[in-house]
Amino acid sequence: MTMTNEQLQELITRICNNPNLQSAQRRKDVNRLLHELSQLPGLYKYSHPLYLEALDQTLLWVSQNICKFQPKQPNLPLRTSLRKWINSYIYWRMRDLYVEQAQQDHDMVSLDVPINDDSENPLKLLDQLSVKGFYIPTGDGFECYIEKCQRQRIQKIIEQLERYVEEDPEGRLKSCHPRQHPNCNCQFLCQRLLFQYPPDKKTKISRELGINYNNLQAFWKRKKCQQLLQQILEELGYSKDE
């Protein structure tokens, strides 16, 4: 039987209130929690052969970090918050394992090489992973960010970046926009192009907001917005010089 949000919270509280990591009762509660979480509707599932390994790593991570879990949006149901939290970790484990496999196979094909003929919305090799979660755009610094950072550091910084974009505490993202188009601000574009699955096409956004496509493309990629994201990433702990 599926547990309610209240029952799930009670189970997590019982686990976290039991300091004996080796006790039979705690292990039983953790196993029950992992079974319940693995059945969450909307949990990411991939057909890729690396998925089961990524899922195992994720469940181990959950068992070790469940007491550190804090919902990013307190108004969301607990099951929804847990699903988003776990999905983010699964996604990044899949990315890590995919890159590791390519390196082990000495695959010299760039993961950033387009594999279709659509110059407006190029599809890259790494995009073959189901992009459900944070979508890293290409551009100076972003590829290096994925390749150079340690796994746990990637997870921590990405979570911080996602939270920063959602909250925009200083209004920097909302105030960063093309002239005469305040609705086409950097926060809005991040939400539509980075954190939404599937990400919107820029042509759709340009029609929706009444902004010239070339101006939108230039603002997003070559001018203000990605520069601001890079600056925020550096403030969160990532350095291009690492």
PDB file of C-alpha atoms in Angstrom:
ATOM      1  CA  MET A   1       0.000   0.000   0.000  1.00  0.00           C
ATOM      2  CA  THR A   2       1.285   3.472  -0.896  1.00  0.00           C
ATOM      3  CA  MET A   3       2.175   5.559   2.124  1.00  0.00           C
ATOM      4  CA  THR A   4       0.588   8.946   2.677  1.00  0.00           C
ATOM      5  CA  ASN A   5       2.711  12.061   3.073  1.00  0.00           C
ATOM      6  CA  GLU A   6       2.070  11.914   6.808  1.00  0.00           C
ATOM      7  CA  GLN A   7       3.139   8.267   7.061  1.00  0.00           C
ATOM      8  CA  LEU A   8       6.214   8.990   4.986  1.00  0.00           C
ATOM      9  CA  GLN A   9       7.165  11.899   7.242  1.00  0.00           C
ATOM     10  CA  GLU A  10       6.685   9.722  10.324  1.00  0.00           C
ATOM     11  CA  LEU A  11       8.967   7.062   8.841  1.00  0.00           C
ATOM     12  CA  ILE A  12      11.686   9.607   8.008  1.00  0.00           C
ATOM     13  CA  THR A  13      11.409  11.126  11.481  1.00  0.00           C
ATOM     14  CA  ARG A  14      11.736   7.694  13.081  1.00  0.00           C
ATOM     15  CA  ILE A  15      14.854   6.962  11.027  1.00  0.00           C
ATOM     16  CA  CYS A  16      16.472  10.283  11.872  1.00  0.00           C
ATOM     17  CA  ASN A  17      15.655   9.951  15.561  1.00  0.00           C
ATOM     18  CA  ASN A  18      17.451   6.607  15.716  1.00  0.00           C
ATOM     19  CA  PRO A  19      21.187   7.367  16.037  1.00  0.00           C
ATOM     20  CA  ASN A  20      22.196   3.693  15.930  1.00  0.00           C
ATOM     21  CA  LEU A  21      23.011   3.170  12.250  1.00  0.00           C
ATOM     22  CA  GLN A  22      23.476  -0.561  12.781  1.00  0.00           C
ATOM     23  CA  SER A  23      20.236  -1.266  14.627  1.00  0.00           C
ATOM     24  CA  ALA A  24      17.918  -3.798  13.053  1.00  0.00           C
ATOM     25  CA  GLN A  25      14.942  -1.462  13.406  1.00  0.00           C
ATOM     26  CA  ARG A  26      16.693   1.405  11.623  1.00  0.00           C
ATOM     27  CA  ARG A  27      17.811  -0.848   8.791  1.00  0.00           C
ATOM     28  CA  LYS A  28      14.258  -2.129   8.496  1.00  0.00           C
ATOM     29  CA  ASP A  29      12.889   1.423   8.394  1.00  0.00           C
ATOM     30  CA  VAL A  30      15.484   2.530   5.823  1.00  0.00           C
ATOM     31  CA  ASN A  31      14.698  -0.449   3.583  1.00  0.00           C
ATOM     32  CA  ARG A  32      11.007   0.344   3.828  1.00  0.00           C
ATOM     33  CA  LEU A  33      11.689   3.970   2.960  1.00  0.00           C
ATOM     34  CA  LEU A  34      13.833   3.057  -0.052  1.00  0.00           C
ATOM     35  CA  HIS A  35      11.174   0.676  -1.304  1.00  0.00           C
ATOM     36  CA  GLU A  36       8.538   3.384  -0.964  1.00  0.00           C
ATOM     37  CA  LEU A  37      10.670   6.001  -2.687  1.00  0.00           C
ATOM     38  CA  SER A  38      11.532   3.667  -5.559  1.00  0.00           C
ATOM     39  CA  GLN A  39       7.794   3.447  -6.286  1.00  0.00           C
ATOM     40  CA  LEU A  40       7.194   7.208  -6.406  1.00  0.00           C
ATOM     41  CA  PRO A  41       5.148   8.231  -9.474  1.00  0.00           C
ATOM     42  CA  GLY A  42       7.259  10.318 -11.807  1.00  0.00           C
ATOM     43  CA  LEU A  43      10.592   8.892 -10.654  1.00  0.00           C
ATOM     44  CA  TYR A  44      12.992   9.015 -13.597  1.00  0.00           C
ATOM     45  CA  LYS A  45      13.447   5.744 -15.446  1.00  0.00           C
ATOM     46  CA  TYR A  46      15.895   5.282 -18.296  1.00  0.00           C
ATOM     47  CA  SER A  47      16.282   2.475 -20.815  1.00  0.00           C
ATOM     48  CA  HIS A  48      20.048   3.003 -20.799  1.00  0.00           C
ATOM     49  CA  PRO A  49      22.017   0.014 -19.392  1.00  0.00           C
ATOM     50  CA  LEU A  50      23.698   2.301 -16.864  1.00  0.00           C
ATOM     51  CA  TYR A  51      20.381   3.184 -15.243  1.00  0.00           C
ATOM     52  CA  LEU A  52      20.360   0.386 -12.656  1.00  0.00           C
ATOM     53  CA  GLU A  53      23.841   1.346 -11.472  1.00  0.00           C
ATOM     54  CA  ALA A  54      22.778   4.988 -11.233  1.00  0.00           C
ATOM     55  CA  LEU A  55      19.659   3.961  -9.304  1.00  0.00           C
ATOM     56  CA  ASP A  56      21.711   1.862  -6.874  1.00  0.00           C
ATOM     57  CA  GLN A  57      24.055   4.791  -6.255  1.00  0.00           C
ATOM     58  CA  THR A  58      21.073   7.080  -5.767  1.00  0.00           C
ATOM     59  CA  LEU A  59      19.355   4.835  -3.229  1.00  0.00           C
ATOM     60  CA  LEU A  60      22.602   4.470  -1.284  1.00  0.00           C
ATOM     61  CA  TRP A  61      22.984   8.257  -1.301  1.00  0.00           C
ATOM     62  CA  VAL A  62      19.381   8.685  -0.119  1.00  0.00           C
ATOM     63  CA  SER A  63      19.910   6.259   2.756  1.00  0.00           C
ATOM     64  CA  GLN A  64      22.966   8.262   3.851  1.00  0.00           C
ATOM     65  CA  ASN A  65      21.476  11.735   3.396  1.00  0.00           C
ATOM     66  CA  ILE A  66      17.751  11.439   4.102  1.00  0.00           C
ATOM     67  CA  CYS A  67      18.147  13.262   7.406  1.00  0.00           C
ATOM     68  CA  LYS A  68      19.671  16.228   5.552  1.00  0.00           C
ATOM     69  CA  PHE A  69      16.732  16.484   3.167  1.00  0.00           C
ATOM     70  CA  GLN A  70      14.954  19.831   3.222  1.00  0.00           C
ATOM     71  CA  PRO A  71      12.163  20.672   0.750  1.00  0.00           C
ATOM     72  CA  LYS A  72      13.072  23.587  -1.507  1.00  0.00           C
ATOM     73  CA  GLN A  73       9.416  24.552  -1.778  1.00  0.00           C
ATOM     74  CA  PRO A  74       7.684  24.018   1.594  1.00  0.00           C
ATOM     75  CA  ASN A  75       4.242  24.267   0.016  1.00  0.00           C
ATOM     76  CA  LEU A  76       4.789  21.136  -2.089  1.00  0.00           C
ATOM     77  CA  PRO A  77       3.609  17.724  -0.833  1.00  0.00           C
ATOM     78  CA  LEU A  78       6.394  15.701   0.751  1.00  0.00           C
ATOM     79  CA  ARG A  79       6.238  12.982  -1.924  1.00  0.00           C
ATOM     80  CA  THR A  80       6.634  15.597  -4.662  1.00  0.00           C
ATOM     81  CA  SER A  81       9.604  17.239  -2.944  1.00  0.00           C
ATOM     82  CA  LEU A  82      11.282  13.880  -2.418  1.00  0.00           C
ATOM     83  CA  ARG A  83      10.718  12.925  -6.049  1.00  0.00           C
ATOM     84  CA  LYS A  84      12.319  16.155  -7.289  1.00  0.00           C
ATOM     85  CA  TRP A  85      15.230  15.694  -4.889  1.00  0.00           C
ATOM     86  CA  ILE A  86      15.858  12.096  -5.979  1.00  0.00           C
ATOM     87  CA  ASN A  87      15.349  12.786  -9.685  1.00  0.00           C
ATOM     88  CA  SER A  88      18.011  15.473  -9.603  1.00  0.00           C
ATOM     89  CA  TYR A  89      20.506  13.003  -8.169  1.00  0.00           C
ATOM     90  CA  ILE A  90      19.574  10.210 -10.623  1.00  0.00           C
ATOM     91  CA  TYR A  91      20.032  12.576 -13.531  1.00  0.00           C
ATOM     92  CA  TRP A  92      23.521  13.587 -12.476  1.00  0.00           C
ATOM     93  CA  ARG A  93      24.573  10.005 -11.733  1.00  0.00           C
ATOM     94  CA  MET A  94      23.515   9.080 -15.265  1.00  0.00           C
ATOM     95  CA  ARG A  95      25.575  11.929 -16.657  1.00  0.00           C
ATOM     96  CA  ASP A  96      28.599  10.947 -14.576  1.00  0.00           C
ATOM     97  CA  LEU A  97      28.407   7.288 -15.553  1.00  0.00           C
ATOM     98  CA  TYR A  98      27.911   8.138 -19.205  1.00  0.00           C
ATOM     99  CA  VAL A  99      30.994  10.370 -19.275  1.00  0.00           C
ATOM    100  CA  GLU A 100      33.036   7.780 -17.361  1.00  0.00           C
ATOM    101  CA  GLN A 101      32.050   5.076 -19.823  1.00  0.00           C
ATOM    102  CA  ALA A 102      33.034   7.256 -22.768  1.00  0.00           C
ATOM    103  CA  GLN A 103      36.400   7.943 -21.171  1.00  0.00           C
ATOM    104  CA  GLN A 104      37.007   4.272 -20.407  1.00  0.00           C
ATOM    105  CA  ASP A 105      36.191   3.346 -23.984  1.00  0.00           C
ATOM    106  CA  HIS A 106      38.642   6.025 -25.194  1.00  0.00           C
ATOM    107  CA  ASP A 107      35.858   7.503 -27.215  1.00  0.00           C
ATOM    108  CA  MET A 108      37.341  10.532 -28.950  1.00  0.00           C
ATOM    109  CA  VAL A 109      34.030  11.794 -30.281  1.00  0.00           C
ATOM    110  CA  SER A 110      33.119  15.055 -28.596  1.00  0.00           C
ATOM    111  CA  LEU A 111      29.945  14.902 -26.546  1.00  0.00           C
ATOM    112  CA  ASP A 112      29.236  18.408 -27.796  1.00  0.00           C
ATOM    113  CA  VAL A 113      29.201  17.532 -31.513  1.00  0.00           C
ATOM    114  CA  PRO A 114      25.754  18.061 -33.113  1.00  0.00           C
ATOM    115  CA  ILE A 115      24.222  14.839 -34.430  1.00  0.00           C
ATOM    116  CA  ASN A 116      21.364  16.387 -36.376  1.00  0.00           C
ATOM    117  CA  ASP A 117      21.058  19.019 -39.092  1.00  0.00           C
ATOM    118  CA  ASP A 118      18.909  21.499 -37.174  1.00  0.00           C
ATOM    119  CA  SER A 119      21.122  24.548 -36.778  1.00  0.00           C
ATOM    120  CA  GLU A 120      18.469  26.312 -34.707  1.00  0.00           C
ATOM    121  CA  ASN A 121      18.054  23.504 -32.161  1.00  0.00           C
ATOM    122  CA  PRO A 122      21.085  21.233 -32.520  1.00  0.00           C
ATOM    123  CA  LEU A 123      20.934  17.873 -30.779  1.00  0.00           C
ATOM    124  CA  LYS A 124      24.193  16.764 -29.219  1.00  0.00           C
ATOM    125  CA  LEU A 125      25.434  13.318 -28.289  1.00  0.00           C
ATOM    126  CA  LEU A 126      25.119  13.959 -24.573  1.00  0.00           C
ATOM    127  CA  ASP A 127      21.518  15.025 -25.126  1.00  0.00           C
ATOM    128  CA  GLN A 128      20.682  11.397 -25.915  1.00  0.00           C
ATOM    129  CA  LEU A 129      20.353  10.920 -22.213  1.00  0.00           C
ATOM    130  CA  SER A 130      16.774  11.756 -21.314  1.00  0.00           C
ATOM    131  CA  VAL A 131      17.144  15.371 -20.277  1.00  0.00           C
ATOM    132  CA  LYS A 132      14.684  15.429 -17.407  1.00  0.00           C
ATOM    133  CA  GLY A 133      16.054  17.865 -14.907  1.00  0.00           C
ATOM    134  CA  PHE A 134      18.756  20.452 -15.142  1.00  0.00           C
ATOM    135  CA  TYR A 135      19.863  21.029 -18.747  1.00  0.00           C
ATOM    136  CA  ILE A 136      23.370  22.452 -19.122  1.00  0.00           C
ATOM    137  CA  PRO A 137      23.696  24.788 -22.116  1.00  0.00           C
ATOM    138  CA  THR A 138      26.819  24.756 -24.214  1.00  0.00           C
ATOM    139  CA  GLY A 139      29.229  27.665 -24.037  1.00  0.00           C
ATOM    140  CA  ASP A 140      32.562  28.645 -22.562  1.00  0.00           C
ATOM    141  CA  GLY A 141      32.973  27.317 -19.052  1.00  0.00           C
ATOM    142  CA  PHE A 142      29.907  25.085 -18.870  1.00  0.00           C
ATOM    143  CA  GLU A 143      31.459  21.996 -20.490  1.00  0.00           C
ATOM    144  CA  CYS A 144      34.532  22.393 -18.308  1.00  0.00           C
ATOM    145  CA  TYR A 145      32.265  22.696 -15.295  1.00  0.00           C
ATOM    146  CA  ILE A 146      30.872  19.221 -15.878  1.00  0.00           C
ATOM    147  CA  GLU A 147      34.219  17.661 -16.724  1.00  0.00           C
ATOM    148  CA  LYS A 148      36.384  19.125 -13.953  1.00  0.00           C
ATOM    149  CA  CYS A 149      34.204  19.178 -10.860  1.00  0.00           C
ATOM    150  CA  GLN A 150      33.930  16.240  -8.494  1.00  0.00           C
ATOM    151  CA  ARG A 151      30.611  14.396  -8.374  1.00  0.00           C
ATOM    152  CA  GLN A 152      29.466  15.571  -5.005  1.00  0.00           C
ATOM    153  CA  ARG A 153      30.599  19.112  -5.717  1.00  0.00           C
ATOM    154  CA  ILE A 154      28.649  19.131  -8.964  1.00  0.00           C
ATOM    155  CA  GLN A 155      25.524  18.013  -7.149  1.00  0.00           C
ATOM    156  CA  LYS A 156      25.914  20.605  -4.418  1.00  0.00           C
ATOM    157  CA  ILE A 157      26.590  23.529  -6.740  1.00  0.00           C
ATOM    158  CA  ILE A 158      23.829  22.588  -9.185  1.00  0.00           C
ATOM    159  CA  GLU A 159      21.338  22.374  -6.328  1.00  0.00           C
ATOM    160  CA  GLN A 160      22.499  25.778  -5.126  1.00  0.00           C
ATOM    161  CA  LEU A 161      22.202  27.218  -8.622  1.00  0.00           C
ATOM    162  CA  GLU A 162      18.712  25.803  -9.094  1.00  0.00           C
ATOM    163  CA  ARG A 163      17.599  27.240  -5.766  1.00  0.00           C
ATOM    164  CA  TYR A 164      19.217  30.583  -6.575  1.00  0.00           C
ATOM    165  CA  VAL A 165      17.395  30.807  -9.917  1.00  0.00           C
ATOM    166  CA  GLU A 166      14.068  29.919  -8.301  1.00  0.00           C
ATOM    167  CA  GLU A 167      14.431  32.482  -5.518  1.00  0.00           C
ATOM    168  CA  ASP A 168      16.520  35.164  -7.296  1.00  0.00           C
ATOM    169  CA  PRO A 169      17.150  36.704  -3.853  1.00  0.00           C
ATOM    170  CA  GLU A 170      18.703  39.939  -5.097  1.00  0.00           C
ATOM    171  CA  GLY A 171      16.589  40.284  -8.228  1.00  0.00           C
ATOM    172  CA  ARG A 172      19.680  40.003 -10.441  1.00  0.00           C
ATOM    173  CA  LEU A 173      18.129  37.535 -12.852  1.00  0.00           C
ATOM    174  CA  LYS A 174      14.826  39.373 -13.237  1.00  0.00           C
ATOM    175  CA  SER A 175      16.584  42.684 -13.802  1.00  0.00           C
ATOM    176  CA  CYS A 176      18.789  41.165 -16.523  1.00  0.00           C
ATOM    177  CA  HIS A 177      16.807  41.447 -19.763  1.00  0.00           C
ATOM    178  CA  PRO A 178      16.970  42.886 -23.286  1.00  0.00           C
ATOM    179  CA  ARG A 179      16.006  46.515 -23.643  1.00  0.00           C
ATOM    180  CA  GLN A 180      12.218  46.988 -23.775  1.00  0.00           C
ATOM    181  CA  HIS A 181      11.615  43.310 -22.956  1.00  0.00           C
ATOM    182  CA  PRO A 182      11.566  42.966 -19.141  1.00  0.00           C
ATOM    183  CA  ASN A 183       9.442  39.822 -19.429  1.00  0.00           C
ATOM    184  CA  CYS A 184      12.292  38.139 -21.315  1.00  0.00           C
ATOM    185  CA  ASN A 185      14.535  38.190 -18.269  1.00  0.00           C
ATOM    186  CA  CYS A 186      17.288  35.790 -17.329  1.00  0.00           C
ATOM    187  CA  GLN A 187      15.266  34.045 -14.615  1.00  0.00           C
ATOM    188  CA  PHE A 188      12.441  33.369 -17.063  1.00  0.00           C
ATOM    189  CA  LEU A 189      14.845  32.015 -19.690  1.00  0.00           C
ATOM    190  CA  CYS A 190      16.631  29.805 -17.181  1.00  0.00           C
ATOM    191  CA  GLN A 191      13.344  28.296 -16.097  1.00  0.00           C
ATOM    192  CA  ARG A 192      12.216  27.676 -19.679  1.00  0.00           C
ATOM    193  CA  LEU A 193      15.543  26.596 -21.192  1.00  0.00           C
ATOM    194  CA  LEU A 194      17.408  24.960 -18.309  1.00  0.00           C
ATOM    195  CA  PHE A 195      15.025  23.642 -15.691  1.00  0.00           C
ATOM    196  CA  GLN A 196      12.022  22.677 -17.781  1.00  0.00           C
ATOM    197  CA  TYR A 197      11.608  19.318 -19.501  1.00  0.00           C
ATOM    198  CA  PRO A 198      11.473  19.351 -22.399  1.00  0.00           C
ATOM    199  CA  PRO A 199      13.127  22.759 -22.738  1.00  0.00           C
ATOM    200  CA  ASP A 200      11.241  25.229 -24.885  1.00  0.00           C
ATOM    201  CA  LYS A 201      12.578  26.191 -28.300  1.00  0.00           C
ATOM    202  CA  LYS A 202      13.814  29.730 -28.519  1.00  0.00           C
ATOM    203  CA  THR A 203      11.575  30.299 -31.552  1.00  0.00           C
ATOM    204  CA  LYS A 204       8.550  29.524 -29.387  1.00  0.00           C
ATOM    205  CA  ILE A 205       9.718  31.906 -26.680  1.00  0.00           C
ATOM    206  CA  SER A 206      10.453  34.657 -29.186  1.00  0.00           C
ATOM    207  CA  ARG A 207       6.924  34.388 -30.626  1.00  0.00           C
ATOM    208  CA  GLU A 208       5.377  34.218 -27.174  1.00  0.00           C
ATOM    209  CA  LEU A 209       7.192  37.311 -25.910  1.00  0.00           C
ATOM    210  CA  GLY A 210       7.242  39.243 -29.188  1.00  0.00           C
ATOM    211  CA  ILE A 211      11.007  39.541 -29.280  1.00  0.00           C
ATOM    212  CA  ASN A 212      13.177  39.077 -32.349  1.00  0.00           C
ATOM    213  CA  TYR A 213      14.724  35.598 -32.364  1.00  0.00           C
ATOM    214  CA  ASN A 214      18.237  36.860 -33.119  1.00  0.00           C
ATOM    215  CA  ASN A 215      18.029  39.346 -30.276  1.00  0.00           C
ATOM    216  CA  LEU A 216      16.864  36.605 -27.928  1.00  0.00           C
ATOM    217  CA  GLN A 217      19.630  34.265 -29.050  1.00  0.00           C
ATOM    218  CA  ALA A 218      22.271  36.949 -28.655  1.00  0.00           C
ATOM    219  CA  PHE A 219      21.022  37.944 -25.199  1.00  0.00           C
ATOM    220  CA  TRP A 220      20.918  34.337 -23.986  1.00  0.00           C
ATOM    221  CA  LYS A 221      24.144  32.970 -25.380  1.00  0.00           C
ATOM    222  CA  ARG A 222      26.541  35.731 -26.367  1.00  0.00           C
ATOM    223  CA  LYS A 223      25.715  38.667 -24.142  1.00  0.00           C
ATOM    224  CA  LYS A 224      24.161  39.079 -20.735  1.00  0.00           C
ATOM    225  CA  CYS A 225      22.405  35.977 -19.457  1.00  0.00           C
ATOM    226  CA  GLN A 226      25.032  33.253 -19.647  1.00  0.00           C
ATOM    227  CA  GLN A 227      27.643  35.697 -18.398  1.00  0.00           C
ATOM    228  CA  LEU A 228      25.480  36.300 -15.354  1.00  0.00           C
ATOM    229  CA  LEU A 229      25.018  32.560 -14.834  1.00  0.00           C
ATOM    230  CA  GLN A 230      28.769  32.055 -15.051  1.00  0.00           C
ATOM    231  CA  GLN A 231      29.276  34.778 -12.453  1.00  0.00           C
ATOM    232  CA  ILE A 232      26.721  33.163 -10.138  1.00  0.00           C
ATOM    233  CA  LEU A 233      28.371  29.771 -10.581  1.00  0.00           C
ATOM    234  CA  GLU A 234      31.708  31.257  -9.566  1.00  0.00           C
ATOM    235  CA  GLU A 235      30.108  32.826  -6.509  1.00  0.00           C
ATOM    236  CA  LEU A 236      28.729  29.402  -5.610  1.00  0.00           C
ATOM    237  CA  GLY A 237      32.201  27.901  -5.726  1.00  0.00           C
ATOM    238  CA  TYR A 238      33.024  27.033  -9.326  1.00  0.00           C
ATOM    239  CA  SER A 239      36.147  28.563 -10.847  1.00  0.00           C
ATOM    240  CA  LYS A 240      37.054  28.462 -14.537  1.00  0.00           C
ATOM    241  CA  ASP A 241      40.699  28.302 -13.513  1.00  0.00           C
ATOM    242  CA  GLU A 242      40.396  24.993 -11.650  1.00  0.00           C
TER     243      GLU A 242
END
